[in-house]
Amino acid sequence: MVTTFNDTQITEFKRLVARYPEGKHKSALLPALHLAQDSFGGWLSTETLDYVASLLQIEPIEVYEVATFYSMYNLKPVGKFVFEVCQTGPCMVSGSDHIIDYIKKTLDIQPGETTKDGLFTLKLVECLGACGYAPMMQVGKIYKEHLTKEKVDSIIAEYRAQATNN
Amino acid sequence: MGVKLLLDKADVPGIRTYEVYRREGGYRAVEKALKQMTTDEIVEEVKKSGLRGRGGAGFPTGMKWSFIAKPEGVPRHLVCNADESEPGTFKDRYLMEFLPHLLLEGLIVSSYALGSHDTYIYIRGEYAWITTILEEAIEEAKAAGWLGKNILGTGFDCNIHVQRGGGAYICGEETALIESLEGNRGNPRIKPPFPAIQGLWMRPTVVNNVETLAAVVPIINMGGEEYAKIGVGKSTGTKLISACGNINKPGVYEIDMTITVEEFIYSDEYCGGIKDGKKLKACIPGGSSVPILPANLLLTTAKGEPRYMNYESLSDGGFATGSMLGSGGFIVLDEDQCIVKNTYTLARFYRHESCGQCSPCREGTGWMEKILQKIETGKGEMSDIDLLWDIQRKIEGNTICPLGDAAAWPVAAAIRHFRDEFEWHINNPELSQTSNFGLQHYADPIHVPA
Ligand SMILES: Cc1cc2nc3c(=O)[nH]c(=O)nc-3n(C[C@H](O)[C@H](O)[C@H](O)COP(=O)(O)O)c2cc1C
Ligand code: SF4
Ligand code: FES
């Protein structure tokens, strides 16, 4: 996997850095990590972290300590689609347990695992600010809310179709 | 219908766009503030309005603004806290998603009042699509001359930037947020110095919640005194409440703070009653950190008076018999919900979100989670209840930031009000795996409207 941004990504990177005053470019680290994760297969390898450090002209350790602190950065490879299902109180009282069990059974994976075909990863996460639309999960940049078993089926089918079409 | 100051235009088709927002009277507050008011006058109006921070702590906004240091030659910053990660809270998301220009308008006026030329919105990383909505709105506002250089010919320059977080509840705490905005781990700073003196890049900084900054718009438009006439006592203006859990109509509601909790839960204008005709068991009225209350103490105070949806009434009785309005995350539990399990998921949340700097919080949240899991899975012992109580007490007040307290309070309140449910779990390890303790006396003697 190449770990250098293409021209479009470099332009976006420069836009991120330009938001901060002279000499405060380290502030762009979190957004830059999001950009890198989106650009390089949904996760951040050590090479990617080092690359981000070199772009921002900071020490690699400064990038590692940040990447390991925040839950959105994946430090291991993940499936093409990551199902991040919320399991906190408000979702739990609205039935998230049943949805989690159903996804485990349907995809035959445990939380943290990826399906053999590399398509789906299941991740259990804490409150995503969608408590009124529970149960819910995040897939990439999209929230899937008011989940039911039927809805989970159709979401899985939707992503399977998307994967075959690409 | 109660007064609406923030969401009154939320249903207007296309209100998300600049064109419609402006046609509906938007950006009048910017015109008024920048052309007719001095910065001190704006701060004065906000003081008069009685507006209290909507992020959870309820600190008077005007007073906070007046603390900002103004050393010669040092830039100042306004930072909008859009981290919104307190379980049960999803009101800022609603406001930003449907009325992005209302937030921008509030930000421009507030930036002018505070002298911030570069203002940052720190938004939780998961709200990626809202980031796009905000960035589009910023472009529109810039194109129309409300942002950028020399706004309305007044000589005031201002830019607004949006930064996504990386997934960490602690970054909602204002000093952790500042660290994160500087590209660091979200470890809260020791105060003092307060952000108003040394905040972002060690410059004077004000951090305010999304809803707080949006409320500046009606305050400027109607004047602080008029704003203060809405509501009651020190709960002035309107408040957004995000209601969730076992109710018929979960969602975001704007209330004036004179309605009772009972009306909020049972009237069709708001939550529409408990789902599936069940009974109310308990409620966490202000986001997961505030004390849970059983139905009887929620609807009436210990003195038997009706409880209202405002700062004072919800905290009536202190933690012994009251709770807090907090962030307005209103979580309702019906008769079939298990208090032990609910408390366990919240304890897990706080363990996951502790930044790990202070031992009482780092270790204590982990211990509480483990003990609660033990009780929940039928392996608890009677001594565990007192142990839990002891741990939460040792966390509270002994940490750098209030996350420690936020983790301790839900556990303390659950034991305080539902101790017999914990005991039942421990005495009935098998039965508790398949059935729930139910309502017991938690809902007596209140009446439920037909
Ligand atoms: C652990 C923790 C999490 C917090 N999360 C948020 C949050 O998500 N949004 C918010 O506005 N304030 C949050 N706060 C409160 C902020 O520290 C700060 O008081 C607030 O942003 C000030 O704005 P306000 O005065 O307008 O309410 C949090 C505080 C703590 C201790
Ligand atoms: S109380 Fe917890 S979250 Fe706050 S600084 Fe200490 S360890 Fe970090
Ligand atoms: S508890 Fe699941 S989104 Fe808030």
XYZ file of C-alpha atoms and ligand atoms in Angstrom:
659
model
C 0.000 0.000 0.000
C 1.356 3.427 -0.965
C 1.598 5.829 1.900
C 1.828 9.173 0.210
C -1.065 11.509 -0.484
C -2.013 12.155 -4.088
C -2.455 15.707 -5.393
C -6.060 16.077 -4.242
C -5.187 14.777 -0.802
C -2.200 17.113 -0.544
C -4.454 20.045 -1.425
C -6.856 19.010 1.326
C -3.948 18.577 3.746
C -2.767 22.109 2.974
C -6.268 23.459 3.524
C -6.313 21.819 6.966
C -2.958 23.307 7.978
C -3.932 26.771 6.725
C -6.676 27.018 9.359
C -4.160 27.577 12.143
C -1.820 30.479 12.842
C 1.869 30.436 11.806
C 3.823 27.870 13.732
C 0.707 26.162 15.139
C 0.531 23.546 12.388
C 0.543 20.680 14.909
C -3.107 21.554 15.464
C -3.818 19.936 12.109
C -2.795 16.532 13.459
C -6.247 15.098 14.229
C -7.773 16.199 10.916
C -4.654 14.965 9.084
C -5.032 11.541 10.685
C -8.664 11.404 9.567
C -7.562 12.267 6.050
C -4.848 9.601 6.139
C -7.211 6.943 7.462
C -9.762 7.751 4.756
C -7.053 7.724 2.096
C -5.204 4.553 3.067
C -7.738 1.770 3.492
C -9.532 2.772 6.676
C -6.649 2.295 9.108
C -3.340 3.803 10.137
C -0.174 1.735 9.822
C 3.076 2.779 11.484
C 4.326 3.877 8.051
C 1.272 6.091 7.663
C 1.790 7.614 11.110
C 5.432 8.316 10.263
C 4.383 9.873 6.974
C 1.926 12.203 8.759
C 4.700 13.128 11.217
C 7.030 14.030 8.361
C 4.369 16.139 6.642
C 3.680 18.092 9.821
C 7.361 18.200 10.728
C 6.782 16.773 14.186
C 8.263 13.732 15.946
C 6.686 10.342 15.164
C 6.048 9.814 18.895
C 3.819 12.907 18.905
C 1.690 11.231 16.280
C 1.674 7.805 17.965
C 0.523 9.196 21.301
C -2.382 10.951 19.634
C -3.372 8.089 17.328
C -3.537 5.686 20.290
C -5.609 8.072 22.432
C -8.625 8.573 20.187
C -11.095 5.791 19.465
C -11.803 6.670 15.836
C -8.335 5.816 14.607
C -7.942 2.161 13.646
C -4.429 0.936 14.267
C -5.103 -2.475 12.737
C -6.555 -3.365 9.347
C -10.345 -3.395 9.257
C -12.962 -4.689 6.848
C -14.214 -2.602 3.962
C -17.243 -1.619 6.052
C -17.011 -1.141 9.799
C -20.231 -1.538 11.773
C -19.769 0.527 14.905
C -22.739 -0.306 17.075
C -23.530 1.836 20.090
C -23.971 -0.075 23.337
C -24.310 2.719 25.935
C -27.293 3.093 28.347
C -29.837 4.910 26.175
C -29.218 2.554 23.244
C -29.185 -0.435 25.588
C -32.613 0.404 27.033
C -33.838 0.726 23.455
C -32.709 -2.785 22.505
C -29.128 -2.479 21.208
C -28.261 -5.880 22.770
C -30.616 -7.627 20.364
C -29.153 -5.809 17.388
C -25.600 -6.657 18.439
C -26.522 -10.340 18.892
C -28.233 -10.369 15.526
C -25.239 -8.875 13.725
C -22.881 -11.336 15.435
C -25.056 -14.234 14.340
C -25.702 -12.997 10.814
C -22.073 -12.166 10.031
C -20.701 -14.959 12.236
C -18.155 -12.681 13.924
C -17.472 -11.388 17.419
C -16.832 -7.732 18.263
C -13.394 -6.723 16.997
C -13.435 -9.374 14.250
C -13.712 -9.097 10.489
C -15.643 -11.448 8.203
C -13.513 -13.877 6.178
C -14.332 -12.092 2.927
C -12.842 -8.921 4.438
C -16.074 -6.977 3.998
C -17.375 -6.354 7.501
C -15.853 -5.523 10.880
C -17.978 -5.328 14.019
C -16.958 -2.779 16.636
C -18.882 -1.967 19.819
C -18.702 1.708 20.615
C -19.975 4.150 23.219
C -22.647 6.834 22.749
C -22.527 8.485 19.329
C -25.058 11.234 20.006
C -27.988 9.481 18.376
C -29.686 8.265 21.560
C -33.131 9.398 20.428
C -32.865 7.385 17.244
C -31.708 4.166 18.917
C -30.616 1.456 18.356
C -28.021 2.767 15.960
C -24.663 2.224 14.357
C -22.148 4.213 12.381
C -20.855 2.870 9.073
C -18.077 5.074 7.724
C -19.410 8.611 7.740
C -23.047 7.571 7.879
C -25.354 6.961 10.849
C -27.826 4.092 10.480
C -30.578 4.706 13.005
C -33.775 3.068 14.315
C -32.218 -0.334 13.656
C -34.349 -3.472 13.469
C -33.325 -6.964 12.378
C -34.905 -6.342 8.973
C -33.056 -3.078 8.629
C -29.761 -4.766 9.519
C -30.436 -7.359 6.790
C -31.030 -4.693 4.194
C -27.960 -2.703 5.288
C -25.773 -5.790 4.918
C -27.301 -6.496 1.500
C -26.750 -2.873 0.469
C -23.035 -2.999 1.310
C -22.562 -6.432 -0.250
C -24.043 -5.056 -3.473
C -21.852 -1.976 -3.238
C -18.764 -4.179 -2.854
C -19.633 -6.333 -5.891
C -20.327 -3.303 -8.047
C -16.945 -1.755 -7.334
C -47.250 25.788 22.544
C -44.342 27.228 24.466
C -42.095 30.035 23.265
C -39.485 29.062 20.704
C -36.429 31.207 20.199
C -34.006 28.768 18.585
C -36.050 26.190 16.740
C -38.933 28.456 15.688
C -37.796 28.324 12.064
C -36.483 24.739 12.083
C -39.371 23.472 9.944
C -39.127 26.129 7.233
C -38.189 24.285 4.020
C -34.624 25.053 2.981
C -33.748 26.917 6.213
C -30.373 25.213 6.128
C -29.396 27.383 3.159
C -28.188 30.936 3.497
C -30.810 32.304 1.140
C -33.802 31.039 3.075
C -32.236 31.731 6.466
C -31.581 35.340 5.484
C -35.055 35.756 3.962
C -36.525 34.572 7.275
C -34.774 37.404 9.093
C -31.416 35.734 9.705
C -28.221 37.732 10.331
C -30.184 40.660 11.765
C -28.334 40.128 15.052
C -24.983 40.513 13.288
C -26.121 43.746 11.648
C -27.397 45.136 14.937
C -24.388 44.060 16.998
C -21.637 45.112 14.610
C -23.211 48.375 13.469
C -25.013 49.652 16.548
C -23.370 48.114 19.595
C -19.996 48.255 21.281
C -18.413 45.026 22.433
C -19.061 45.975 26.055
C -22.726 46.575 25.294
C -23.041 43.087 23.866
C -21.468 41.540 26.954
C -23.839 43.651 29.039
C -26.916 42.390 27.123
C -25.780 38.801 27.584
C -25.333 39.452 31.318
C -28.811 40.964 31.548
C -30.319 37.997 29.743
C -29.275 35.675 32.562
C -28.131 33.130 29.961
C -26.401 30.175 31.591
C -24.029 27.848 29.748
C -25.952 25.095 28.014
C -23.052 22.620 27.963
C -23.891 21.177 31.353
C -22.402 23.319 34.088
C -24.839 26.243 33.744
C -22.239 28.963 34.383
C -23.492 32.510 33.578
C -22.261 33.283 30.066
C -21.979 37.066 30.387
C -19.833 36.702 33.480
C -17.593 34.169 31.743
C -17.100 36.585 28.852
C -16.164 39.415 31.179
C -13.272 37.323 32.573
C -11.387 37.160 29.269
C -7.959 38.750 29.577
C -7.026 41.425 27.041
C -3.248 41.711 27.069
C -1.868 44.044 24.401
C -0.920 42.353 21.139
C -2.067 38.834 22.072
C -4.848 37.361 19.912
C -7.945 36.021 21.683
C -10.075 33.086 20.593
C -13.638 31.927 20.865
C -14.043 28.155 20.686
C -17.421 26.540 20.144
C -17.787 23.250 21.988
C -19.609 20.881 19.640
C -18.110 17.739 21.113
C -21.498 16.570 22.405
C -20.598 13.159 23.805
C -22.520 12.966 27.069
C -24.822 9.933 26.731
C -28.407 11.070 26.231
C -27.395 14.362 24.633
C -28.021 15.041 20.937
C -29.400 18.576 20.867
C -26.356 20.385 19.420
C -26.332 17.937 16.546
C -29.941 18.871 15.776
C -29.248 22.580 15.916
C -26.152 22.345 13.692
C -27.740 19.972 11.232
C -30.923 21.954 10.664
C -29.940 25.531 11.544
C -26.216 25.859 10.781
C -26.568 29.579 10.038
C -28.113 30.228 13.451
C -24.926 28.911 15.050
C -22.739 30.918 12.661
C -24.729 34.053 13.407
C -24.249 33.524 17.144
C -20.556 32.851 16.565
C -20.005 36.036 14.580
C -21.691 38.216 17.200
C -19.848 36.472 20.037
C -16.510 36.616 18.218
C -17.004 40.344 17.775
C -17.857 40.790 21.449
C -14.773 38.856 22.534
C -12.408 40.086 19.832
C -11.796 36.688 18.253
C -10.624 36.865 14.660
C -10.139 33.123 14.328
C -12.954 31.176 15.911
C -12.970 27.395 16.045
C -15.827 24.930 16.174
C -14.542 21.719 17.745
C -17.007 19.043 16.667
C -16.998 15.391 17.685
C -15.324 13.382 14.936
C -18.300 11.114 14.369
C -20.454 14.057 13.241
C -18.706 13.985 9.857
C -21.761 14.914 7.806
C -22.496 17.865 10.062
C -18.938 19.068 9.543
C -19.724 19.208 5.832
C -22.982 21.093 6.482
C -21.147 23.645 8.642
C -18.336 24.110 6.148
C -20.845 24.719 3.362
C -22.693 27.230 5.517
C -19.400 29.011 6.301
C -18.660 29.306 2.556
C -22.128 30.754 1.971
C -21.754 33.249 4.810
C -18.331 34.254 3.540
C -19.642 34.762 0.010
C -22.407 36.977 1.396
C -19.927 39.108 3.334
C -20.744 37.969 6.899
C -17.330 36.409 7.395
C -13.829 37.262 6.259
C -12.265 40.695 6.138
C -13.930 43.962 7.106
C -17.381 42.508 7.803
C -20.174 44.989 6.881
C -17.513 47.636 6.458
C -16.955 47.778 10.204
C -13.297 46.825 10.059
C -13.964 43.623 11.992
C -12.289 40.510 10.504
C -13.422 37.038 11.438
C -12.994 33.523 10.160
C -14.648 30.387 11.485
C -12.912 27.016 11.185
C -14.318 23.580 11.934
C -12.131 20.896 13.476
C -13.227 17.303 13.921
C -12.219 15.452 17.071
C -11.000 11.876 17.097
C -13.557 10.140 19.287
C -13.077 10.950 22.981
C -15.755 12.123 25.427
C -13.134 13.839 27.545
C -12.510 16.363 24.763
C -15.830 17.966 25.716
C -14.134 19.184 28.899
C -12.911 22.616 27.909
C -9.205 22.274 28.688
C -9.021 18.788 27.136
C -10.751 20.286 24.108
C -8.072 22.946 23.903
C -5.325 20.316 24.124
C -7.019 18.371 21.347
C -7.346 21.488 19.231
C -3.596 21.935 19.617
C -3.040 18.435 18.222
C -2.428 16.651 21.518
C -3.995 13.876 23.564
C -7.130 15.077 25.313
C -5.675 15.364 28.796
C -7.418 18.080 30.828
C -5.183 20.805 32.179
C -4.870 21.719 35.818
C -6.674 25.009 36.531
C -5.647 27.737 37.126
C -4.657 29.173 34.752
C -8.181 29.274 33.366
C -8.707 29.384 29.596
C -9.888 32.990 29.870
C -6.290 33.852 30.798
C -4.312 31.108 29.032
C -6.289 28.842 26.750
C -5.742 27.868 23.135
C -2.014 28.293 22.333
C -1.785 29.947 25.763
C -3.910 32.829 24.495
C -7.049 34.125 26.249
C -9.894 31.831 25.189
C -13.596 31.432 25.810
C -15.139 27.995 25.300
C -18.917 27.884 24.973
C -21.447 25.269 24.029
C -23.240 25.320 20.641
C -26.638 26.072 22.153
C -25.232 28.849 24.359
C -23.755 30.613 21.336
C -26.920 30.182 19.278
C -28.927 31.738 22.139
C -26.909 34.937 21.740
C -28.882 35.600 18.516
C -32.339 36.010 20.130
C -30.709 37.876 23.038
C -29.297 40.508 20.667
C -32.498 40.661 18.631
C -34.916 41.045 21.527
C -32.600 42.517 24.150
C -31.324 40.856 27.304
C -34.142 42.081 29.508
C -36.876 40.657 27.283
C -35.017 37.344 27.068
C -34.791 37.201 30.853
C -38.584 37.525 31.124
C -38.968 34.093 29.560
C -38.545 31.231 31.977
C -38.383 31.463 35.738
C -35.860 32.558 38.375
C -32.307 31.900 37.257
C -33.542 29.618 34.472
C -34.064 32.280 31.829
C -34.803 31.825 28.154
C -35.438 28.499 26.506
C -33.585 25.188 26.743
C -33.149 22.408 24.232
C -33.917 19.005 25.680
C -32.962 15.812 23.870
C -35.345 13.138 25.052
C -34.638 9.440 24.603
C -35.226 6.018 26.087
C -38.612 4.382 26.499
C -40.897 7.186 25.358
C -43.295 7.514 22.442
C -41.664 10.528 20.852
C -37.897 10.686 21.314
C -36.375 13.828 19.843
C -35.164 17.356 20.464
C -37.586 19.819 22.069
C -37.248 23.473 22.873
C -38.943 24.276 26.154
C -39.391 27.362 28.209
C -38.367 26.290 31.646
C -41.747 26.747 33.295
C -43.268 23.376 32.359
C -43.442 20.481 34.784
C -41.514 17.263 34.283
C -44.859 15.471 34.199
C -46.080 17.605 31.316
C -42.811 17.096 29.468
C -43.036 13.320 29.715
C -46.757 12.797 29.180
C -47.955 15.591 26.909
C -48.181 14.927 23.186
C -46.341 18.131 22.477
C -43.209 16.566 23.966
C -42.375 12.941 24.839
C -45.930 11.663 24.369
C -45.862 9.311 27.353
C -44.140 6.018 28.047
C -43.843 3.608 25.155
C -46.183 0.623 24.799
C -48.409 1.859 27.610
C -45.842 0.915 30.230
C -45.132 2.711 33.475
C -42.347 5.134 34.221
C -39.673 3.672 36.472
C -36.787 6.125 36.486
C -35.177 8.970 34.613
C -31.775 10.552 34.180
C -32.878 14.110 33.446
C -29.682 15.896 32.389
C -27.284 13.574 30.589
C -25.743 10.347 31.907
C -23.581 12.089 34.522
C -26.407 13.463 36.618
C -28.116 11.427 39.341
C -30.857 9.026 38.260
C -34.196 9.538 40.015
C -37.010 7.055 40.633
C -40.368 8.104 39.140
C -41.808 9.394 42.399
C -38.894 11.755 43.088
C -38.745 12.822 39.471
C -42.312 14.049 39.163
C -42.514 15.623 42.597
C -39.864 16.932 44.933
C -39.332 15.399 48.372
C -41.634 18.122 49.706
C -44.380 16.826 47.425
C -44.362 19.818 45.091
C -44.426 19.354 41.321
C -40.987 19.296 39.771
C -40.274 21.640 36.877
C -37.928 21.376 33.915
C -35.442 23.992 35.094
C -32.085 24.319 36.832
C -33.446 25.075 40.302
C -36.338 22.643 40.461
C -34.476 19.635 39.085
C -31.749 20.125 41.653
C -34.208 20.720 44.505
C -33.272 18.440 47.393
C -29.612 18.253 46.391
C -28.266 14.847 45.494
C -30.232 13.219 48.315
C -33.565 13.590 46.536
C -32.831 15.700 43.443
C -30.719 15.724 40.294
C -29.623 18.315 37.709
C -30.707 19.829 34.397
C -27.137 19.305 33.141
C -26.842 19.124 29.359
C -30.551 18.483 28.828
C -30.091 14.831 27.887
C -33.333 13.358 29.206
C -33.174 9.547 29.483
C -36.401 7.772 30.412
C -36.548 4.192 31.695
C -39.754 2.135 31.780
C -40.821 -0.549 34.266
C -38.939 -3.306 32.409
C -35.521 -1.669 32.622
C -32.834 -2.959 34.927
C -31.100 -0.297 36.985
C -28.044 -2.487 37.601
C -27.523 -3.090 33.906
C -28.072 0.542 33.014
C -25.582 1.634 35.666
C -23.122 -0.969 34.416
C -23.217 0.361 30.826
C -22.637 3.883 32.116
C -19.735 2.751 34.318
C -18.229 1.039 31.283
C -18.620 4.275 29.347
C -16.730 6.301 31.953
C -13.959 3.709 32.260
C -13.567 3.818 28.482
C -13.496 7.620 28.444
C -11.220 8.309 31.433
C -8.077 9.948 30.099
C -6.027 8.122 32.714
C -4.184 11.064 34.256
C -5.515 10.722 37.823
C -5.389 7.433 39.702
C -8.790 7.722 41.431
C -10.509 8.153 38.068
C -8.362 5.759 36.025
C -8.461 2.922 38.565
C -11.797 3.698 40.190
C -13.802 3.713 36.952
C -12.340 0.311 36.072
C -13.148 -1.151 39.474
C -16.713 0.158 39.378
C -17.233 -1.337 35.940
C -15.909 -4.741 37.040
C -17.998 -4.873 40.206
C -21.151 -3.818 38.386
C -20.529 -6.402 35.697
C -20.085 -9.002 38.419
C -23.433 -8.089 40.014
C -25.167 -7.857 36.640
C -24.005 -11.333 35.612
C -25.205 -12.922 38.854
C -21.855 -13.230 40.617
C -22.249 -10.365 43.064
C -21.816 -10.440 46.836
C -23.615 -8.232 49.346
C -20.354 -6.522 50.321
C -19.969 -5.328 46.709
C -22.634 -2.680 47.192
C -20.744 -0.974 49.990
C -17.512 -1.407 48.082
C -19.027 0.395 45.085
C -20.236 3.149 47.363
C -16.790 3.480 48.869
C -15.043 3.665 45.488
C -17.350 6.307 44.030
C -16.937 8.406 47.157
C -13.165 8.270 46.854
C -13.245 9.395 43.229
C -15.571 12.336 43.767
C -13.702 15.588 44.262
C -10.268 13.977 44.039
C -9.481 14.412 40.373
C -8.134 17.007 37.953
C -11.326 17.361 35.943
C -15.011 16.714 36.636
C -15.095 13.447 34.669
C -14.285 11.711 37.928
C -17.406 13.181 39.545
C -19.407 12.428 36.410
C -18.447 8.765 36.758
C -19.128 8.643 40.491
C -22.557 10.309 40.574
C -24.527 7.799 38.472
C -23.263 4.911 40.610
C -23.959 6.754 43.855
C -27.488 7.715 42.801
C -28.322 4.212 41.596
C -27.336 2.757 44.965
C -28.993 5.581 46.894
C -32.379 5.121 45.263
C -32.362 1.520 44.053
C -30.375 -0.347 46.686
C -33.052 -3.041 47.005
C -32.731 -3.765 43.300
C -28.983 -4.355 43.716
C -29.721 -6.606 46.701
C -32.323 -8.525 44.723
C -29.753 -9.120 41.966
C -27.295 -10.505 44.479
C -29.896 -12.651 46.266
C -31.346 -13.996 43.019
C -28.350 -14.606 40.778
C -30.195 -16.897 38.376
C -33.577 -15.227 38.274
C -31.905 -11.866 37.641
C -30.461 -13.210 34.390
C -33.896 -13.767 32.895
C -36.190 -11.291 34.606
C -36.210 -7.825 36.055
C -36.871 -6.403 39.471
C -39.659 -4.280 38.006
C -41.264 -1.201 39.461
C -41.651 -2.061 43.129
C -42.376 1.104 45.055
C -40.337 3.403 42.833
C -43.400 4.812 41.159
C -45.611 5.171 44.270
C -47.559 7.199 45.080
C -47.588 9.333 41.935
C -50.515 9.155 39.587
C -50.122 8.595 35.872
C -52.449 10.656 33.693
C -54.832 8.533 31.642
C -16.074 15.186 30.977
C -16.729 16.427 30.475
C -17.340 16.446 29.238
C -17.940 17.586 28.748
N -18.529 17.548 27.516
C -19.080 18.677 27.022
C -19.644 18.671 25.716
O -19.652 17.659 25.021
N -20.183 19.822 25.247
C -20.170 20.981 25.996
O -20.641 22.000 25.520
N -19.636 21.007 27.224
C -19.087 19.888 27.752
N -18.512 19.939 28.982
C -18.484 21.236 29.715
C -17.301 22.085 29.261
O -16.170 21.779 30.045
C -17.562 23.567 29.407
O -18.017 23.805 30.691
C -18.586 24.098 28.433
O -18.234 23.821 27.117
C -18.720 25.570 28.628
O -19.710 26.080 27.765
P -21.045 26.713 28.328
O -20.667 27.617 29.447
O -21.597 27.417 27.153
O -21.889 25.581 28.787
C -17.927 18.773 29.514
C -17.320 18.764 30.764
C -16.738 17.611 31.246
C -16.087 17.637 32.584
S -10.674 12.947 36.251
Fe -10.365 11.264 34.807
S -10.700 12.183 32.811
Fe -10.391 13.893 34.235
S -8.196 14.324 34.132
Fe -8.463 12.834 35.761
S -8.181 10.808 34.779
Fe -8.514 12.322 33.168
S -26.438 5.856 23.751
Fe -26.277 5.134 21.722
S -26.153 6.957 20.595
Fe -26.244 7.684 22.644
